[in-house]
Coordinates of C-alpha atoms and ligand atoms in Angstrom, one line a residue:
X1 CA 8.9 13.2 -3.4
X2 CA 11.3 15.2 -1.2
X3 CA 14.9 15.6 -2.0
X4 CA 16.9 13.5 0.5
X5 CA 20.5 13.6 1.2
X6 CA 21.9 15.0 -2.1
X7 CA 25.5 14.2 -1.0
X8 CA 24.7 10.6 -0.2
X9 CA 27.2 8.0 -1.1
X10 CA 24.7 5.1 -1.3
X11 CA 20.9 4.4 -1.3
X12 CA 19.1 4.0 1.9
X13 CA 19.1 0.4 3.0
X14 CA 15.7 -0.5 4.4
X15 CA 14.5 -3.8 5.9
X16 CA 10.9 -4.7 5.8
X17 CA 10.2 -7.6 8.2
X18 CA 7.2 -9.6 7.0
X19 CA 6.1 -10.4 3.5
X20 CA 2.4 -10.1 3.9
X21 CA 0.2 -7.3 2.5
X22 CA 1.5 -4.7 4.9
X23 CA 5.1 -5.5 4.1
X24 CA 4.5 -5.4 0.3
X25 CA 2.5 -2.2 0.4
X26 CA 5.3 -0.7 2.5
X27 CA 8.0 -1.8 0.0
X28 CA 5.8 -0.5 -2.9
X29 CA 5.3 2.9 -1.2
X30 CA 9.0 3.2 -0.4
X31 CA 9.8 2.6 -4.1
X32 CA 7.3 5.2 -5.1
X33 CA 8.5 7.8 -2.6
X34 CA 12.3 7.2 -2.6
X35 CA 12.8 5.8 -6.1
X36 CA 16.5 5.3 -6.9
X37 CA 17.4 6.3 -3.4
X38 CA 16.4 3.1 -1.7
X39 CA 17.3 -0.5 -1.6
X40 CA 14.9 -2.8 0.3
X41 CA 15.2 -6.3 1.8
X42 CA 11.9 -8.0 2.6
X43 CA 12.7 -10.5 5.3
X44 CA 10.2 -13.3 5.9
X45 CA 10.1 -16.1 8.4
X46 CA 8.4 -18.6 6.0
X47 CA 9.7 -19.7 2.6
X48 CA 6.6 -18.4 0.8
X49 CA 5.7 -14.7 0.6
X50 CA 2.3 -13.1 0.9
X51 CA 1.4 -13.7 4.5
X52 CA -2.4 -13.6 5.1
X53 CA -3.2 -13.6 1.4
X54 CA -1.7 -17.1 1.1
X55 CA -2.3 -18.4 4.7
X56 CA -5.5 -16.4 5.8
X57 CA -7.7 -15.8 2.8
X58 CA -10.1 -18.7 2.4
X59 CA -9.4 -21.1 -0.5
X60 CA -12.9 -20.5 -2.0
X61 CA -12.1 -16.8 -2.4
X62 CA -9.6 -16.9 -5.3
X63 CA -10.4 -13.4 -6.5
X64 CA -9.0 -11.9 -3.2
X65 CA -5.8 -13.8 -3.8
X66 CA -5.3 -12.2 -7.2
X67 CA -3.7 -9.2 -5.3
X68 CA -0.4 -11.2 -5.1
X69 CA 0.2 -10.1 -8.7
X70 CA 0.7 -6.6 -7.4
X71 CA 3.1 -7.9 -4.7
X72 CA 5.0 -10.0 -7.2
X73 CA 5.7 -6.8 -9.2
X74 CA 7.2 -5.2 -6.2
X75 CA 9.3 -8.2 -5.4
X76 CA 10.7 -8.3 -8.9
X77 CA 11.8 -4.6 -8.8
X78 CA 15.6 -4.5 -9.0
X79 CA 15.7 -2.4 -5.8
X80 CA 13.9 -5.1 -3.8
X81 CA 15.3 -8.4 -2.5
X82 CA 13.2 -11.1 -0.8
X83 CA 14.9 -13.2 1.9
X84 CA 12.7 -16.0 3.0
X85 CA 13.1 -18.6 5.8
X86 CA 14.7 -15.9 8.0
X87 CA 13.3 -15.4 11.5
X88 CA 14.0 -12.1 13.1
X89 CA 14.6 -12.7 16.8
X90 CA 16.1 -16.1 16.1
X91 CA 18.2 -16.2 13.0
X92 CA 19.0 -12.6 13.5
X93 CA 18.5 -10.7 16.8
X94 CA 16.9 -7.2 16.5
X95 CA 20.1 -5.5 17.6
X96 CA 22.1 -7.2 14.9
X97 CA 19.5 -6.5 12.2
X98 CA 19.9 -2.8 12.9
X99 CA 23.6 -2.9 11.9
X100 CA 22.7 -3.7 8.3
X101 CA 20.0 -1.1 7.6
X102 CA 19.3 2.6 8.0
X103 CA 15.7 1.8 8.8
X104 CA 13.7 -1.4 9.9
X105 CA 10.0 -1.6 9.4
X106 CA 8.2 -4.4 11.2
X107 CA 5.2 -5.8 9.3
X108 CA 4.8 -9.0 11.2
X109 CA 1.0 -9.1 11.5
X110 CA -0.9 -10.9 14.2
X111 CA 0.2 -14.5 14.4
X112 CA -1.8 -15.8 17.3
X113 CA -5.4 -15.7 18.6
X114 CA -7.3 -14.1 21.5
X115 CA -8.6 -16.4 24.1
X116 CA -12.1 -16.4 25.8
X117 CA -10.7 -17.0 29.2
X118 CA -13.4 -19.5 30.2
X119 CA -13.0 -22.9 32.0
X120 CA -12.4 -25.8 29.7
X121 CA -11.1 -23.7 26.8
X122 CA -7.9 -25.9 26.8
X123 CA -9.9 -29.1 26.2
X124 CA -9.2 -31.2 23.2
X125 CA -11.8 -30.2 20.6
X126 CA -11.6 -26.5 21.6
X127 CA -9.4 -24.7 19.1
X128 CA -8.6 -21.3 17.7
X129 CA -9.7 -20.1 14.3
X130 CA -6.0 -19.2 13.6
X131 CA -5.2 -23.0 13.8
X132 CA -8.2 -24.0 11.7
X133 CA -7.6 -21.4 9.1
X134 CA -3.8 -22.0 9.0
X135 CA -4.5 -25.8 8.7
X136 CA -6.9 -25.5 5.7
X137 CA -4.5 -23.0 4.0
X138 CA -1.4 -25.2 4.3
X139 CA 0.5 -23.0 6.7
X140 CA 3.7 -25.0 7.5
X141 CA 3.4 -24.4 11.2
X142 CA 0.2 -26.5 11.1
X143 CA 1.4 -29.3 8.9
X144 CA 1.0 -31.7 11.8
X145 CA -2.2 -30.3 13.2
X146 CA -4.3 -33.3 13.9
X147 CA -7.9 -32.2 13.6
X148 CA -10.8 -34.6 13.6
X149 CA -14.0 -33.6 11.8
X150 CA -15.8 -36.6 13.2
X151 CA -18.3 -34.2 14.9
X152 CA -21.9 -33.6 14.1
X153 CA -22.3 -30.3 15.9
X154 CA -19.7 -27.5 15.9
X155 CA -19.7 -24.1 17.6
X156 CA -17.9 -21.2 16.0
X157 CA -17.6 -18.3 18.6
X158 CA -17.6 -14.8 17.2
X159 CA -19.4 -13.2 14.2
X160 CA -16.5 -11.5 12.3
X161 CA -15.5 -12.4 8.8
X162 CA -13.1 -15.1 10.1
X163 CA -16.0 -16.8 11.9
X164 CA -18.0 -16.7 8.6
X165 CA -15.0 -18.1 6.7
X166 CA -14.8 -21.0 9.2
X167 CA -18.5 -21.7 9.1
X168 CA -18.5 -21.6 5.3
X169 CA -15.6 -24.0 4.9
X170 CA -17.2 -26.4 7.3
X171 CA -20.5 -26.2 5.5
X172 CA -19.3 -26.4 1.9
X173 CA -19.2 -29.8 0.1
X174 CA -15.8 -31.4 -0.3
X175 CA -16.5 -31.5 -4.1
X176 CA -16.7 -27.7 -4.2
X177 CA -13.6 -27.4 -2.0
X178 CA -11.7 -29.9 -4.2
X179 CA -11.7 -27.3 -6.9
X180 CA -9.8 -24.8 -4.7
X181 CA -6.2 -24.6 -3.4
X182 CA -7.2 -25.9 0.0
X183 CA -4.5 -27.9 1.7
X184 CA -4.6 -31.6 0.7
X185 CA -4.7 -32.9 4.3
X186 CA -7.6 -30.6 5.2
X187 CA -9.5 -31.6 2.0
X188 CA -9.0 -35.2 2.9
X189 CA -10.5 -34.6 6.4
X190 CA -13.3 -32.5 5.0
X191 CA -14.2 -35.3 2.6
X192 CA -15.1 -37.5 5.5
X193 CA -16.5 -34.7 7.7
X194 CA -19.7 -35.7 9.6
X195 CA -20.4 -32.0 10.5
X196 CA -24.2 -31.3 10.2
X197 CA -24.9 -28.3 12.4
X198 CA -22.7 -25.3 12.7
X199 CA -23.6 -22.7 15.5
X200 CA -22.2 -19.2 15.1
X201 CA -22.3 -17.7 18.5
X202 CA -22.6 -13.9 18.6
X203 CA -22.4 -12.1 22.0
X204 CA -24.3 -9.1 20.7
X205 CA -27.2 -8.7 18.2
X206 CA -27.5 -8.9 14.5
X207 CA -27.1 -5.2 14.1
X208 CA -23.7 -5.4 15.8
X209 CA -22.4 -8.3 13.7
X210 CA -18.8 -7.6 12.6
X211 CA -19.0 -9.6 9.4
X212 CA -19.6 -7.8 6.0
X213 CA -22.7 -8.3 3.8
X214 CA -20.8 -10.0 0.9
X215 CA -19.5 -12.7 3.1
X216 CA -22.9 -13.1 4.8
X217 CA -24.7 -13.3 1.5
X218 CA -22.4 -16.1 0.3
X219 CA -23.7 -18.3 3.1
X220 CA -27.2 -18.2 1.7
X221 CA -25.9 -19.4 -1.6
X222 CA -24.0 -22.6 -0.5
X223 CA -25.4 -25.6 -2.2
X224 CA -27.3 -27.9 0.2
X225 CA -27.0 -25.6 3.2
X226 CA -29.7 -23.9 5.3
X227 CA -29.0 -20.8 7.3
X228 CA -31.2 -20.5 10.4
X229 CA -31.9 -17.4 12.4
X230 CA -34.4 -17.1 15.2
X231 CA -36.8 -14.3 14.1
X232 CA -37.2 -13.1 17.7
X233 CA -33.6 -12.1 17.7
X234 CA -34.3 -9.8 14.7
X235 CA -36.9 -7.7 16.6
X236 CA -35.0 -4.4 17.1
X237 CA -35.3 -1.9 19.9
X238 CA -35.3 1.8 19.1
X239 CA -31.6 2.2 19.6
X240 CA -30.8 -0.6 17.2
X241 CA -33.2 1.0 14.6
X242 CA -31.3 4.2 14.9
X243 CA -28.0 2.4 14.4
X244 CA -29.4 0.9 11.2
X245 CA -30.3 4.3 9.8
X246 CA -26.6 5.5 9.9
X247 CA -24.9 2.2 9.2
X248 CA -25.4 0.8 5.7
X249 CA -23.3 -2.3 6.4
X250 CA -25.5 -3.2 9.4
X251 CA -28.6 -2.5 7.3
X252 CA -27.5 -4.9 4.6
X253 CA -26.6 -7.5 7.1
X254 CA -30.0 -7.1 8.8
X255 CA -31.8 -7.6 5.5
X256 CA -29.8 -10.8 4.9
X257 CA -30.5 -12.2 8.4
X258 CA -34.2 -11.5 7.8
X259 CA -34.1 -13.3 4.5
X260 CA -32.5 -16.3 6.1
X261 CA -35.1 -16.3 8.9
X262 CA -38.0 -16.0 6.3
X263 CA -36.8 -18.6 3.8
X264 CA -35.5 -21.8 5.3
X265 CA -33.9 -24.1 2.7
X266 CA -33.6 -27.8 2.4
X267 CA -30.1 -28.8 3.3
X268 CA -27.9 -31.6 4.7
X269 CA -26.1 -29.0 6.7
X270 CA -27.3 -26.0 8.6
X271 CA -25.5 -22.8 9.9
X272 CA -27.4 -21.5 12.9
X273 CA -26.9 -18.0 14.1
X274 CA -27.3 -17.6 17.9
X275 CA -27.4 -14.0 18.9
X276 CA -27.1 -12.3 22.4
X277 CA -25.2 -15.4 23.6
X278 CA -21.8 -15.8 25.3
X279 CA -19.8 -19.0 26.0
X280 CA -19.4 -19.5 29.8
X281 CA -17.7 -22.8 30.0
X282 CA -16.4 -25.6 27.7
X283 CA -17.8 -28.8 29.1
X284 CA -15.8 -32.0 28.9
X285 CA -14.9 -35.4 30.0
X286 CA -11.3 -36.5 30.5
X287 CA -10.1 -33.3 28.9
X288 CA -12.2 -33.7 25.8
X289 CA -14.8 -31.2 24.9
X290 CA -18.4 -32.5 25.0
X291 CA -20.4 -29.3 25.1
X292 CA -20.6 -25.5 25.5
X293 CA -22.4 -23.8 28.4
X294 CA -23.9 -20.6 27.0
X295 CA -25.4 -17.5 28.7
X296 CA -28.1 -15.3 27.2
X297 CA -27.1 -11.6 27.2
X298 CA -28.9 -8.3 27.4
X299 CA -27.6 -5.5 25.3
X300 CA -26.9 -2.2 27.1
X301 CA -26.1 1.2 25.4
X302 CA -23.9 3.9 26.8
X303 CA -24.5 7.6 26.1
X304 CA -22.5 7.5 22.9
X305 CA -24.6 4.6 21.6
X306 CA -21.9 2.0 22.0
X307 CA -23.2 -1.4 23.2
X308 CA -22.0 -3.9 25.7
X309 CA -23.5 -7.0 27.1
X310 CA -24.7 -8.1 30.5
X311 CA -25.6 -11.7 31.5
X312 CA -29.3 -12.3 32.0
X313 CA -28.7 -15.4 34.0
X314 CA -30.5 -17.5 31.4
X315 CA -28.3 -20.4 30.4
X316 CA -28.4 -23.4 28.0
X317 CA -26.0 -26.1 27.0
X318 CA -25.1 -26.7 23.4
X319 CA -24.2 -30.3 22.6
X320 CA -21.1 -29.6 20.5
X321 CA -17.8 -31.5 20.4
X322 CA -15.8 -29.1 18.3
X323 CA -15.6 -25.4 19.4
X324 CA -13.7 -23.0 17.2
X325 CA -13.2 -19.5 18.7
X326 CA -12.9 -16.8 16.1
X327 CA -12.8 -13.8 18.4
X328 CA -9.8 -12.0 16.8
X329 CA -6.1 -12.3 16.2
X330 CA -3.3 -11.1 18.3
X331 CA 0.2 -10.0 17.6
X332 CA 3.2 -11.7 19.1
X333 CA 6.0 -9.7 20.7
X334 CA 9.4 -9.6 19.0
X335 CA 12.3 -9.8 21.4
X336 CA 14.0 -6.4 21.4
X337 CA 10.9 -4.4 20.1
X338 CA 8.5 -2.7 22.6
X339 CA 5.1 -4.4 22.9
X340 CA 1.9 -3.2 24.5
X341 CA 0.5 -6.5 25.9
X342 CA -2.8 -5.0 26.8
X343 CA -3.5 -3.8 23.3
X344 CA -1.6 -6.6 21.6
X345 CA 0.5 -4.3 19.4
X346 CA 3.8 -2.3 19.2
X347 CA 3.2 1.1 20.7
X348 CA 3.7 3.7 17.9
X349 CA 2.8 7.1 16.6
X350 CA 1.7 6.9 13.0
X351 CA 4.1 4.0 12.6
X352 CA 7.1 5.4 14.5
X353 CA 7.9 2.8 17.3
X354 CA 7.6 4.4 20.8
X355 CA 9.6 3.5 23.9
X356 CA 6.7 2.6 26.3
X357 CA 8.6 4.0 29.4
X358 CA 9.4 7.5 28.0
X359 CA 6.9 7.7 25.2
X360 CA 9.8 8.9 23.0
X361 CA 10.3 7.7 19.4
X362 CA 12.8 4.8 18.9
X363 CA 14.8 6.1 16.0
X364 CA 14.9 4.1 12.8
X365 CA 12.3 1.6 13.9
X366 CA 8.8 1.5 12.4
X367 CA 5.7 -0.6 12.3
X368 CA 2.9 -1.2 9.8
X369 CA -0.2 -3.3 9.4
X370 CA -1.8 -5.3 12.2
X371 CA 1.2 -5.1 14.6
X372 CA 0.8 -1.3 14.3
X373 CA -3.0 -0.8 14.4
X374 CA -4.4 -4.1 15.7
X375 CA -6.1 -7.0 13.8
X376 CA -8.7 -4.9 11.9
X377 CA -9.5 -4.1 8.4
X378 CA -9.4 -5.7 5.0
X379 CA -6.3 -6.4 2.9
X380 CA -6.6 -3.1 1.1
X381 CA -6.6 -1.2 4.4
X382 CA -2.9 -1.9 4.6
X383 CA -2.2 0.3 1.7
X384 CA -3.2 3.6 3.4
X385 CA -1.5 2.3 6.6
X386 CA 1.7 1.7 4.7
X387 CA 1.5 5.1 3.1
X388 CA 1.3 6.7 6.5
X389 CA 4.3 4.8 7.9
X390 CA 6.4 5.5 4.8
X391 CA 5.5 9.2 4.9
X392 CA 7.0 9.3 8.5
X393 CA 10.1 7.4 7.3
X394 CA 10.6 9.9 4.5
X395 CA 10.2 12.8 6.9
X396 CA 12.7 11.3 9.4
X397 CA 15.3 10.4 6.8
X398 CA 15.2 13.9 5.5
X399 CA 16.5 15.0 8.9
X400 CA 18.5 12.1 10.3
X401 CA 19.9 10.8 7.0
X402 CA 22.1 7.8 6.5
X403 CA 23.3 5.8 9.4
X404 CA 27.1 6.1 9.5
X405 CA 27.8 2.7 11.0
X406 CA 25.6 0.5 8.6
X407 CA 27.2 -2.4 6.9
X408 CA 25.4 -1.4 3.7
X409 CA 26.9 -3.7 1.1
X410 CA 24.2 -5.9 -0.4
X411 CA 26.2 -9.1 0.5
X412 CA 26.7 -8.2 4.1
X413 CA 23.4 -9.4 5.5
X414 CA 23.3 -12.7 3.5
X415 CA 26.9 -13.4 4.6
X416 CA 25.9 -12.8 8.2
X417 CA 23.0 -15.3 7.8
X418 CA 25.2 -17.9 6.2
X419 CA 27.8 -17.5 8.9
X420 CA 25.1 -18.2 11.5
X421 CA 24.0 -21.3 9.5
X422 CA 20.7 -19.8 8.5
X423 CA 19.4 -21.0 5.2
X424 CA 17.6 -18.2 3.4
X425 CA 15.9 -18.3 0.0
X426 CA 15.5 -15.5 -2.6
X427 CA 12.5 -14.6 -4.8
X428 CA 13.5 -16.7 -7.7
X429 CA 13.6 -19.8 -5.4
X430 CA 10.0 -18.9 -4.4
X431 CA 9.0 -18.5 -8.1
X432 CA 10.3 -22.1 -8.7
X433 CA 8.1 -23.4 -5.9
X434 CA 5.2 -21.3 -7.1
X435 CA 5.5 -22.8 -10.6
X436 CA 5.6 -26.3 -9.1
X437 CA 2.4 -25.6 -7.1
X438 CA 0.7 -24.2 -10.2
X439 CA 1.7 -27.1 -12.4
X440 CA 0.5 -29.6 -9.8
X441 CA -2.8 -27.7 -9.6
X442 CA -3.2 -27.6 -13.4
X443 CA -2.8 -31.4 -13.4
X444 CA -5.8 -31.7 -11.0
X445 CA -7.9 -28.9 -12.4
X446 CA -7.2 -26.8 -9.4
X447 CA -5.7 -23.3 -9.1
X448 CA -2.7 -24.8 -7.3
X449 CA -1.7 -27.6 -5.0
X450 CA 0.1 -26.1 -2.0
X451 CA 3.2 -27.4 -0.3
X452 CA 2.3 -28.2 3.3
X453 CA 5.7 -28.8 4.7
X454 CA 8.8 -26.5 4.7
X455 CA 11.0 -29.6 4.4
X456 CA 9.3 -30.6 1.1
X457 CA 9.8 -27.1 -0.3
X458 CA 13.5 -27.2 0.6
X459 CA 13.8 -30.7 -0.8
X460 CA 12.3 -29.5 -4.1
X461 CA 14.7 -26.6 -4.2
X462 CA 17.6 -29.0 -3.5
X463 CA 16.5 -31.3 -6.3
X464 CA 16.3 -28.5 -8.8
X465 CA 19.8 -27.2 -7.7
X466 CA 18.2 -23.8 -7.1
X467 CA 18.9 -23.5 -3.5
X468 CA 22.6 -22.8 -3.7
X469 CA 22.8 -19.4 -1.9
Ligands
LIG501 P1 -13.4 -9.2 14.1 O1 -14.0 -8.7 12.9 O2 -12.9 -8.3 15.1 O3 -14.5 -10.2 14.9 C1 -14.3 -10.7 16.1 C2 -15.6 -11.3 16.6 O4 -15.3 -11.9 17.9 C3 -16.7 -10.2 16.9 O5 -17.9 -10.8 16.6 C4 -16.5 -10.0 18.4 O6 -17.7 -9.6 19.1 C5 -16.2 -11.5 18.9 N1 -15.6 -11.5 20.2 C6 -14.5 -10.9 20.6 N2 -14.2 -11.2 21.9 C7 -15.2 -12.1 22.3 C8 -15.5 -12.7 23.5 N3 -14.7 -12.6 24.5 N4 -16.6 -13.5 23.5 C9 -17.4 -13.6 22.5 N5 -17.2 -13.0 21.3 C10 -16.1 -12.2 21.2 O7 -12.2 -10.2 13.9 P2 -11.9 -11.4 12.8 O8 -13.2 -12.0 12.4 O9 -10.8 -12.1 13.3 O10 -11.4 -10.5 11.5 C11 -10.2 -9.7 11.6 C12 -10.2 -8.8 10.4 O11 -10.0 -9.5 9.2 C13 -11.5 -8.0 10.2 O12 -11.3 -6.7 9.8 C14 -12.2 -8.8 9.1 O13 -13.1 -8.1 8.3 C15 -11.0 -9.2 8.2 N6 -11.3 -10.4 7.4 C16 -11.9 -10.2 6.2 C17 -12.3 -11.3 5.4 C18 -12.9 -11.1 4.1 O14 -12.9 -9.9 3.6 N7 -13.5 -12.1 3.4 C19 -12.1 -12.6 5.9 C20 -11.5 -12.8 7.1 C21 -11.1 -11.7 7.9 P3 -17.9 -8.0 19.4 O15 -18.2 -7.4 18.1 O16 -19.0 -8.1 20.3 O17 -16.6 -7.5 20.0

């Protein structure tokens, strides 16, 4: 830890915008590095903290969610304050936020999805995995999402871990899902689901699949579900064999794909992997999806061994009425912060926000997590990422010090919010909601029963008299 500002009259006031993994690892690293010299506000758009851990991790992966205990410890530190239900850009414009803090760190993640850019993508029945995942995880933005699962055949485009999550949730029996914290409206729809065949569409081959072996293996263990792979797609060319030699993840994936191809199982549902295949067009009638036109690809290698696909001209039509694209997330720009639309992130150098025109550093503004490096990596990847951004903050504070014109009193920002009619909640309010969810879960033999609507959360806080802020 470096010695910062020995003649300081107050601790550094730092805002972390976004209460997901990146935000919490940043707050934790700031506490570790700056200790008594820092006071942190974690500002979150939603009432509930934990971002993708609460709203992204699949309900049947409870062990991954256990990481929230680490984040809770950070939130309960006396140098940290959680301010939920506050949208930066709306409740507080970026230029105003800066007047309350020496440093602002944006940890806002990637809220939306990438698009395929093919005709018919906008048809009813063609949806993004961000919507599907948010819906089954009770994200309040998707409380009214009206999804029918009255489909026998579904296509999931992409073969990353999100595609695998989506396929698994569609394939699992509702009795298994009923033991999880899946959103009640989604569980109800999944109980009556008629889904039988789920096609996972991968534009490249099995060796290039982005999913990880643990997630892939799980598919083979779902009760009553077969996993089908065409053995011809598993015949590898010499370049693919070479890739396998230096890539243990791909080697494990390949072994799993082979085991699926060799040992078909009896099942009432089937997950089919379709490799070397790209969607060309969503077919439809009267704006409703009825099928997916697919093109077979050939894989080409460049000198460095990277692969790309070229269409062979061979096409087929898949008779599917629900199409879920799981081709990656995308960050959303914040008004007042630079954004690189082509890369879908805030331009930065090791977390320092850069002015895109001049390339120079925007003083006192930082990024971390997916909005810094793009939507890649596991939850734990955000820890090293946060450490890097915090190291840059520490270096910069050592030279630029406190901001002279900051309204640094702890009450100043809440008073500003209240004056603007913004209704924020603090961590003890969240803990009350958390206890309610856990108690409702315990009554049903589930880990928790999640609130689906923000209004219901606020109503419960009102009832308990805890929302007086
Ligand atoms: P991802 O891993 O980047 O996978 C995206 C997939 O979409 C790839 O298969 C990609 O194919 C494909 N794709 C992209 N553009 C396409 C196009 N135009 N046409 C057809 N296919 C296209 O992204 P993700 O699945 O959204 O996951 C994001 C991150 O979260 C990853 O790091 C993931 O591991 C992590 N995650 C982890 C878990 C877990 O640990 N259980 C769960 C969910 C997510 P190419 O490879 O050919 O580009």
